Amino acid sequence: MVIAVPTGIKIFSWIATLYGGSLRLTTPLIFTLGFLALFTIGGVTGVVLANASLDLALHDRIVKDSQYIHKFFVGLMDGDGSIQVNHWKYKNLQYRLVIKLKYSIENLTMLNLIKNHIGGNVRIIENNKFIIWVVNERKNIQKIIEIFFSYPPLTSRLRAQLAFMLECFQKNNVEWYLKARNKKYLNKNLDEVKIDYNYFNEWLSGFIEAEGCFSIRNVSNNHKFSIGQTNDKYILDAIKNHFDIKNEIRKINNNFWFIEIYRKIILIKILNHCINYPLLGENLLSFTKFKNLLNKCHVVLPLWYIKTILSTNKQNKQINNNNNE
């Protein structure tokens, strides 16, 4: 109201001035009339968009883009999700899709966004320590896993879980399930993983949301991005090639692969990716702090950022062209 009332008075004052004058439609006056119309429309739409509920629905392109949510969801499932089959008192099979995250407002918003676009329910559990997105009904699960047919998971873990659930759908036999459940990760009939770059960027943002880490070190000033994965080194190889990372992929323990990035140019490529394909959960907070800090460090070198964006776009186009061929 503090803005609207004085502005409204000014608009009516200007119109009254025009009404009482002798007008000649020269270029300055036409420009003035156009300004009045544009300024009025901007004020009216501003009142509407200032509504908090409408702002949530209208301000962000990602909220409207269901395909982005679907592709992002697959990456998040590959990192933090699970496809489960259980039994109820040895009588019938029960099916479940679940994503379990640490409770935060950002994660709550992200899972509610997935709920609105994909389905399922969101619950806060264990005295506000964790939040889960879960689907329990078989019909709803069958609709949701159609997303995996369009955008197949990339981790061997989730692909094995999906294949096992589909077999359980066909068999629908508790005895068969009890014999086969311990062997689902040994299924050799799974197809060889082929990276589909038509959805890899969106998938990667979901995977970074689950497995990526933006680290800020106040003492050494060696800021870094790191990401790891159990068993599936080929995923880190794909990420390494995607960003042209020179660091070696390290193996920790027996089956955990890990990569750390310190080079500023590569970090800017990763930041550019997360700007074009936004993170949606709690990792968005650490990403924003990391981006702001890196921008301060490179305020005198803006050409680095521009050149990196151009080279990244060229590489992505070449990859997509090679994939299409």
CSV table of C-alpha atoms in Angstrom, one decimal:
chain,number,residue,atom,x,y,z
A,1,MET,CA,0.0,0.0,0.0
A,2,VAL,CA,2.9,2.3,0.8
A,3,ILE,CA,4.0,1.9,-2.9
A,4,ALA,CA,0.6,1.5,-4.6
A,5,VAL,CA,-1.2,4.6,-3.2
A,6,PRO,CA,1.5,7.3,-4.1
A,7,THR,CA,2.1,5.6,-7.5
A,8,GLY,CA,-1.7,5.5,-8.2
A,9,ILE,CA,-1.9,9.2,-7.4
A,10,LYS,CA,1.0,10.0,-9.7
A,11,ILE,CA,-0.7,8.0,-12.6
A,12,PHE,CA,-3.9,9.9,-12.2
A,13,SER,CA,-2.0,13.2,-11.9
A,14,TRP,CA,-0.2,12.5,-15.2
A,15,ILE,CA,-3.5,11.4,-16.9
A,16,ALA,CA,-5.2,14.6,-15.7
A,17,THR,CA,-2.4,16.7,-17.0
A,18,LEU,CA,-2.7,15.1,-20.4
A,19,TYR,CA,-6.5,15.5,-20.3
A,20,GLY,CA,-6.3,19.2,-19.6
A,21,GLY,CA,-3.6,19.9,-22.2
A,22,SER,CA,-3.4,20.4,-25.9
A,23,LEU,CA,-1.6,17.3,-27.2
A,24,ARG,CA,0.6,16.8,-30.2
A,25,LEU,CA,1.5,13.2,-30.9
A,26,THR,CA,5.2,13.8,-31.3
A,27,THR,CA,7.8,11.1,-30.4
A,28,PRO,CA,8.3,12.3,-26.8
A,29,LEU,CA,4.6,12.2,-26.1
A,30,ILE,CA,4.1,8.8,-27.7
A,31,PHE,CA,7.0,7.5,-25.6
A,32,THR,CA,5.3,9.0,-22.5
A,33,LEU,CA,1.9,7.3,-23.3
A,34,GLY,CA,3.7,4.0,-23.8
A,35,PHE,CA,5.5,4.4,-20.4
A,36,LEU,CA,2.2,5.1,-18.7
A,37,ALA,CA,0.6,2.0,-20.1
A,38,LEU,CA,3.6,-0.2,-19.3
A,39,PHE,CA,4.1,1.3,-15.8
A,40,THR,CA,0.4,0.7,-15.0
A,41,ILE,CA,0.4,-2.9,-16.3
A,42,GLY,CA,3.6,-3.6,-14.3
A,43,GLY,CA,2.0,-2.2,-11.1
A,44,VAL,CA,-1.1,-4.3,-11.5
A,45,THR,CA,0.7,-7.5,-12.2
A,46,GLY,CA,3.1,-6.8,-9.3
A,47,VAL,CA,0.2,-6.8,-6.9
A,48,VAL,CA,-0.8,-10.2,-8.1
A,49,LEU,CA,2.7,-11.7,-8.1
A,50,ALA,CA,3.3,-10.3,-4.6
A,51,ASN,CA,0.9,-13.0,-3.3
A,52,ALA,CA,3.1,-15.6,-1.7
A,53,SER,CA,1.1,-18.6,-2.9
A,54,LEU,CA,1.0,-17.4,-6.4
A,55,ASP,CA,4.7,-16.5,-6.3
A,56,LEU,CA,5.5,-20.2,-5.5
A,57,ALA,CA,3.4,-21.3,-8.4
A,58,LEU,CA,4.5,-18.8,-11.0
A,59,HIS,CA,8.0,-17.5,-10.4
A,60,ASP,CA,10.1,-20.6,-11.1
A,61,ARG,CA,10.3,-22.3,-14.5
A,62,ILE,CA,11.5,-25.5,-12.7
A,63,VAL,CA,8.2,-25.8,-10.8
A,64,LYS,CA,6.3,-25.8,-14.1
A,65,ASP,CA,8.6,-28.2,-15.9
A,66,SER,CA,7.5,-31.7,-15.1
A,67,GLN,CA,10.1,-33.3,-17.4
A,68,TYR,CA,12.9,-31.6,-15.5
A,69,ILE,CA,11.4,-32.9,-12.2
A,70,HIS,CA,11.2,-36.5,-13.7
A,71,LYS,CA,14.8,-36.5,-14.8
A,72,PHE,CA,16.0,-34.9,-11.6
A,73,PHE,CA,14.0,-37.5,-9.6
A,74,VAL,CA,15.8,-40.4,-11.3
A,75,GLY,CA,19.2,-38.9,-10.3
A,76,LEU,CA,18.0,-38.4,-6.7
A,77,MET,CA,16.7,-42.0,-6.6
A,78,ASP,CA,20.0,-43.2,-7.8
A,79,GLY,CA,21.7,-41.4,-5.0
A,80,ASP,CA,19.3,-41.6,-2.0
A,81,GLY,CA,16.3,-43.6,-3.2
A,82,SER,CA,15.3,-47.2,-2.8
A,83,ILE,CA,12.9,-49.6,-4.6
A,84,GLN,CA,11.8,-52.2,-2.1
A,85,VAL,CA,9.9,-55.4,-2.1
A,86,ASN,CA,8.8,-57.0,1.2
A,87,HIS,CA,6.2,-59.6,2.4
A,88,TRP,CA,3.4,-59.3,4.9
A,89,LYS,CA,3.4,-62.4,7.2
A,90,TYR,CA,4.5,-64.6,4.3
A,91,LYS,CA,1.0,-64.1,2.7
A,92,ASN,CA,1.5,-61.5,0.0
A,93,LEU,CA,4.1,-59.1,-1.4
A,94,GLN,CA,4.3,-55.4,-0.6
A,95,TYR,CA,6.0,-52.8,-2.7
A,96,ARG,CA,7.5,-49.5,-1.9
A,97,LEU,CA,9.4,-46.6,-3.4
A,98,VAL,CA,11.2,-44.4,-0.8
A,99,ILE,CA,13.6,-41.4,-0.5
A,100,LYS,CA,14.9,-40.7,2.9
A,101,LEU,CA,16.7,-37.4,3.7
A,102,LYS,CA,17.8,-35.4,6.7
A,103,TYR,CA,15.0,-33.1,7.7
A,104,SER,CA,15.3,-29.5,6.5
A,105,ILE,CA,12.9,-26.9,5.0
A,106,GLU,CA,14.8,-27.2,1.7
A,107,ASN,CA,14.5,-31.0,1.5
A,108,LEU,CA,10.8,-30.7,2.6
A,109,THR,CA,10.1,-28.3,-0.3
A,110,MET,CA,12.0,-30.6,-2.8
A,111,LEU,CA,10.1,-33.7,-1.8
A,112,ASN,CA,6.8,-31.9,-1.9
A,113,LEU,CA,7.7,-30.7,-5.4
A,114,ILE,CA,8.3,-34.3,-6.3
A,115,LYS,CA,5.0,-35.3,-4.7
A,116,ASN,CA,3.1,-32.7,-6.7
A,117,HIS,CA,4.6,-33.7,-10.0
A,118,ILE,CA,5.1,-37.4,-9.6
A,119,GLY,CA,2.9,-38.6,-6.7
A,120,GLY,CA,3.5,-40.2,-3.3
A,121,ASN,CA,3.4,-38.9,0.2
A,122,VAL,CA,5.8,-36.9,2.3
A,123,ARG,CA,6.3,-37.6,6.0
A,124,ILE,CA,8.5,-36.3,8.8
A,125,ILE,CA,9.8,-39.1,11.0
A,126,GLU,CA,12.0,-39.9,14.0
A,127,ASN,CA,11.2,-36.7,16.0
A,128,ASN,CA,11.9,-34.4,13.1
A,129,LYS,CA,15.3,-35.9,12.3
A,130,PHE,CA,14.4,-37.3,8.9
A,131,ILE,CA,11.9,-36.7,6.1
A,132,ILE,CA,10.8,-39.4,3.6
A,133,TRP,CA,8.9,-39.5,0.3
A,134,VAL,CA,7.2,-42.8,0.0
A,135,VAL,CA,4.8,-44.7,-2.3
A,136,ASN,CA,3.1,-47.9,-1.0
A,137,GLU,CA,0.3,-48.6,-3.4
A,138,ARG,CA,1.1,-51.0,-6.3
A,139,LYS,CA,-1.0,-49.1,-8.9
A,140,ASN,CA,0.8,-45.8,-8.1
A,141,ILE,CA,4.2,-47.5,-8.1
A,142,GLN,CA,3.5,-49.0,-11.5
A,143,LYS,CA,2.7,-45.5,-12.9
A,144,ILE,CA,5.8,-43.9,-11.3
A,145,ILE,CA,8.2,-46.6,-12.5
A,146,GLU,CA,7.2,-45.8,-16.1
A,147,ILE,CA,9.5,-42.8,-15.6
A,148,PHE,CA,12.4,-45.2,-15.3
A,149,PHE,CA,11.5,-46.7,-18.7
A,150,SER,CA,11.9,-43.2,-20.3
A,151,TYR,CA,14.9,-42.2,-18.2
A,152,PRO,CA,16.6,-45.4,-17.0
A,153,PRO,CA,18.6,-45.3,-13.7
A,154,LEU,CA,22.3,-45.4,-14.0
A,155,THR,CA,23.5,-47.0,-10.8
A,156,SER,CA,23.7,-50.8,-10.7
A,157,ARG,CA,22.0,-50.8,-7.3
A,158,LEU,CA,18.8,-49.1,-8.4
A,159,ARG,CA,18.7,-51.0,-11.7
A,160,ALA,CA,18.9,-54.3,-9.9
A,161,GLN,CA,16.2,-53.2,-7.5
A,162,LEU,CA,14.0,-52.2,-10.4
A,163,ALA,CA,14.5,-55.4,-12.3
A,164,PHE,CA,13.7,-57.4,-9.1
A,165,MET,CA,10.5,-55.5,-8.5
A,166,LEU,CA,9.4,-56.1,-12.1
A,167,GLU,CA,10.1,-59.8,-11.7
A,168,CYS,CA,8.0,-59.8,-8.5
A,169,PHE,CA,5.2,-58.1,-10.3
A,170,GLN,CA,5.2,-61.0,-12.8
A,171,LYS,CA,5.7,-63.9,-10.4
A,172,ASN,CA,3.5,-62.5,-7.6
A,173,ASN,CA,4.7,-65.4,-5.5
A,174,VAL,CA,6.0,-65.1,-1.9
A,175,GLU,CA,7.9,-68.4,-2.0
A,176,TRP,CA,9.8,-67.3,-5.2
A,177,TYR,CA,10.5,-64.0,-3.6
A,178,LEU,CA,12.0,-65.5,-0.4
A,179,LYS,CA,14.4,-67.6,-2.5
A,180,ALA,CA,15.4,-64.8,-4.9
A,181,ARG,CA,15.6,-61.7,-2.7
A,182,ASN,CA,19.2,-62.3,-1.6
A,183,LYS,CA,20.3,-62.7,-5.2
A,184,LYS,CA,18.8,-59.6,-6.8
A,185,TYR,CA,22.2,-57.8,-6.9
A,186,LEU,CA,23.8,-60.8,-8.7
A,187,ASN,CA,21.4,-60.6,-11.7
A,188,LYS,CA,23.7,-60.9,-14.8
A,189,ASN,CA,20.8,-60.2,-17.2
A,190,LEU,CA,21.0,-56.5,-16.6
A,191,ASP,CA,21.9,-54.6,-19.8
A,192,GLU,CA,25.2,-52.8,-20.0
A,193,VAL,CA,24.9,-49.3,-18.8
A,194,LYS,CA,24.9,-46.7,-21.6
A,195,ILE,CA,24.9,-43.0,-20.7
A,196,ASP,CA,22.0,-41.3,-22.4
A,197,TYR,CA,23.0,-37.6,-22.7
A,198,ASN,CA,19.5,-36.6,-23.5
A,199,TYR,CA,18.7,-36.5,-19.8
A,200,PHE,CA,22.2,-36.8,-18.2
A,201,ASN,CA,22.4,-33.1,-17.2
A,202,GLU,CA,19.1,-33.2,-15.3
A,203,TRP,CA,20.0,-36.6,-13.8
A,204,LEU,CA,23.4,-35.3,-12.7
A,205,SER,CA,21.8,-32.4,-10.8
A,206,GLY,CA,19.6,-34.9,-8.9
A,207,PHE,CA,22.7,-37.1,-8.3
A,208,ILE,CA,24.7,-34.1,-7.1
A,209,GLU,CA,21.8,-33.2,-4.7
A,210,ALA,CA,22.1,-36.7,-3.2
A,211,GLU,CA,25.9,-37.4,-3.4
A,212,GLY,CA,27.7,-34.2,-4.1
A,213,CYS,CA,29.4,-32.0,-1.5
A,214,PHE,CA,30.5,-28.3,-1.8
A,215,SER,CA,33.2,-27.8,0.8
A,216,ILE,CA,34.3,-24.3,2.0
A,217,ARG,CA,37.6,-24.2,4.0
A,218,ASN,CA,38.2,-21.0,5.9
A,219,VAL,CA,41.7,-21.8,7.0
A,220,SER,CA,43.4,-23.2,3.9
A,221,ASN,CA,41.1,-21.4,1.4
A,222,ASN,CA,41.2,-24.6,-0.7
A,223,HIS,CA,37.5,-24.9,-1.6
A,224,LYS,CA,36.5,-28.1,-3.3
A,225,PHE,CA,33.7,-30.1,-4.8
A,226,SER,CA,33.6,-33.9,-4.2
A,227,ILE,CA,31.3,-36.7,-5.1
A,228,GLY,CA,31.5,-40.5,-4.5
A,229,GLN,CA,29.7,-43.7,-5.4
A,230,THR,CA,29.7,-47.3,-4.2
A,231,ASN,CA,30.8,-49.9,-6.8
A,232,ASP,CA,29.9,-48.0,-9.9
A,233,LYS,CA,33.1,-46.3,-11.0
A,234,TYR,CA,31.7,-45.8,-14.5
A,235,ILE,CA,29.4,-43.1,-13.2
A,236,LEU,CA,32.3,-41.1,-11.9
A,237,ASP,CA,34.1,-41.7,-15.2
A,238,ALA,CA,31.1,-40.2,-17.0
A,239,ILE,CA,31.1,-37.2,-14.6
A,240,LYS,CA,34.9,-36.8,-15.1
A,241,ASN,CA,34.5,-36.8,-18.8
A,242,HIS,CA,31.5,-34.5,-18.7
A,243,PHE,CA,33.4,-31.7,-16.8
A,244,ASP,CA,36.8,-32.6,-18.3
A,245,ILE,CA,38.2,-33.2,-14.8
A,246,LYS,CA,41.9,-34.0,-14.7
A,247,ASN,CA,41.9,-35.5,-11.1
A,248,GLU,CA,42.2,-39.2,-10.7
A,249,ILE,CA,39.3,-41.2,-9.3
A,250,ARG,CA,40.4,-42.7,-6.0
A,251,LYS,CA,39.2,-45.9,-4.4
A,252,ILE,CA,38.4,-45.8,-0.7
A,253,ASN,CA,37.9,-49.1,1.2
A,254,ASN,CA,36.9,-52.0,-1.0
A,255,ASN,CA,34.1,-50.6,-3.1
A,256,PHE,CA,33.8,-46.9,-2.7
A,257,TRP,CA,35.0,-44.6,-5.5
A,258,PHE,CA,35.7,-40.9,-4.8
A,259,ILE,CA,36.8,-37.8,-6.7
A,260,GLU,CA,37.7,-34.3,-5.4
A,261,ILE,CA,38.0,-31.2,-7.6
A,262,TYR,CA,40.1,-28.1,-6.5
A,263,ARG,CA,40.9,-26.5,-9.8
A,264,LYS,CA,39.0,-23.2,-10.1
A,265,ILE,CA,38.2,-23.6,-13.9
A,266,ILE,CA,36.6,-27.0,-13.3
A,267,LEU,CA,34.7,-25.7,-10.3
A,268,ILE,CA,33.3,-22.9,-12.4
A,269,LYS,CA,32.1,-25.5,-14.9
A,270,ILE,CA,30.3,-27.4,-12.1
A,271,LEU,CA,28.8,-24.1,-10.9
A,272,ASN,CA,27.6,-23.3,-14.4
A,273,HIS,CA,26.0,-26.7,-14.6
A,274,CYS,CA,24.1,-26.2,-11.4
A,275,ILE,CA,22.9,-22.8,-12.5
A,276,ASN,CA,21.5,-24.2,-15.8
A,277,TYR,CA,20.2,-27.3,-14.1
A,278,PRO,CA,19.3,-26.2,-10.5
A,279,LEU,CA,19.5,-28.2,-7.4
A,280,LEU,CA,16.3,-28.3,-5.5
A,281,GLY,CA,17.1,-29.4,-1.9
A,282,GLU,CA,19.4,-28.7,1.0
A,283,ASN,CA,22.5,-28.9,-1.2
A,284,LEU,CA,21.3,-25.7,-2.9
A,285,LEU,CA,22.3,-23.8,0.2
A,286,SER,CA,25.9,-25.0,0.2
A,287,PHE,CA,26.0,-24.5,-3.5
A,288,THR,CA,24.9,-20.9,-3.2
A,289,LYS,CA,27.5,-20.1,-0.5
A,290,PHE,CA,30.1,-21.8,-2.6
A,291,LYS,CA,29.2,-19.9,-5.8
A,292,ASN,CA,29.2,-16.5,-4.0
A,293,LEU,CA,32.5,-17.2,-2.4
A,294,LEU,CA,34.1,-18.3,-5.7
A,295,ASN,CA,32.6,-15.2,-7.5
A,296,LYS,CA,34.4,-13.0,-4.9
A,297,CYS,CA,37.6,-14.8,-5.6
A,298,HIS,CA,37.3,-14.3,-9.3
A,299,VAL,CA,35.8,-10.9,-9.5
A,300,VAL,CA,38.9,-9.6,-11.4
A,301,LEU,CA,38.8,-12.5,-13.9
A,302,PRO,CA,35.3,-12.6,-15.4
A,303,LEU,CA,36.7,-13.9,-18.8
A,304,TRP,CA,37.5,-17.2,-17.1
A,305,TYR,CA,33.8,-17.7,-16.4
A,306,ILE,CA,32.7,-16.6,-19.9
A,307,LYS,CA,35.3,-18.9,-21.7
A,308,THR,CA,34.4,-21.8,-19.5
A,309,ILE,CA,30.7,-21.4,-20.3
A,310,LEU,CA,31.4,-21.3,-24.0
A,311,SER,CA,33.7,-24.4,-23.9
A,312,THR,CA,31.2,-26.3,-21.8
A,313,ASN,CA,28.4,-25.6,-24.2
A,314,LYS,CA,30.5,-26.7,-27.1
A,315,GLN,CA,31.5,-29.9,-25.4
A,316,ASN,CA,27.8,-30.7,-24.5
A,317,LYS,CA,26.8,-30.0,-28.2
A,318,GLN,CA,29.6,-32.3,-29.4
A,319,ILE,CA,28.6,-35.1,-27.0
A,320,ASN,CA,24.9,-34.8,-28.0
A,321,ASN,CA,25.8,-34.9,-31.7
A,322,ASN,CA,28.0,-37.9,-31.2
A,323,ASN,CA,25.3,-39.6,-29.2
A,324,ASN,CA,22.7,-38.9,-31.9
A,325,GLU,CA,25.0,-40.3,-34.6
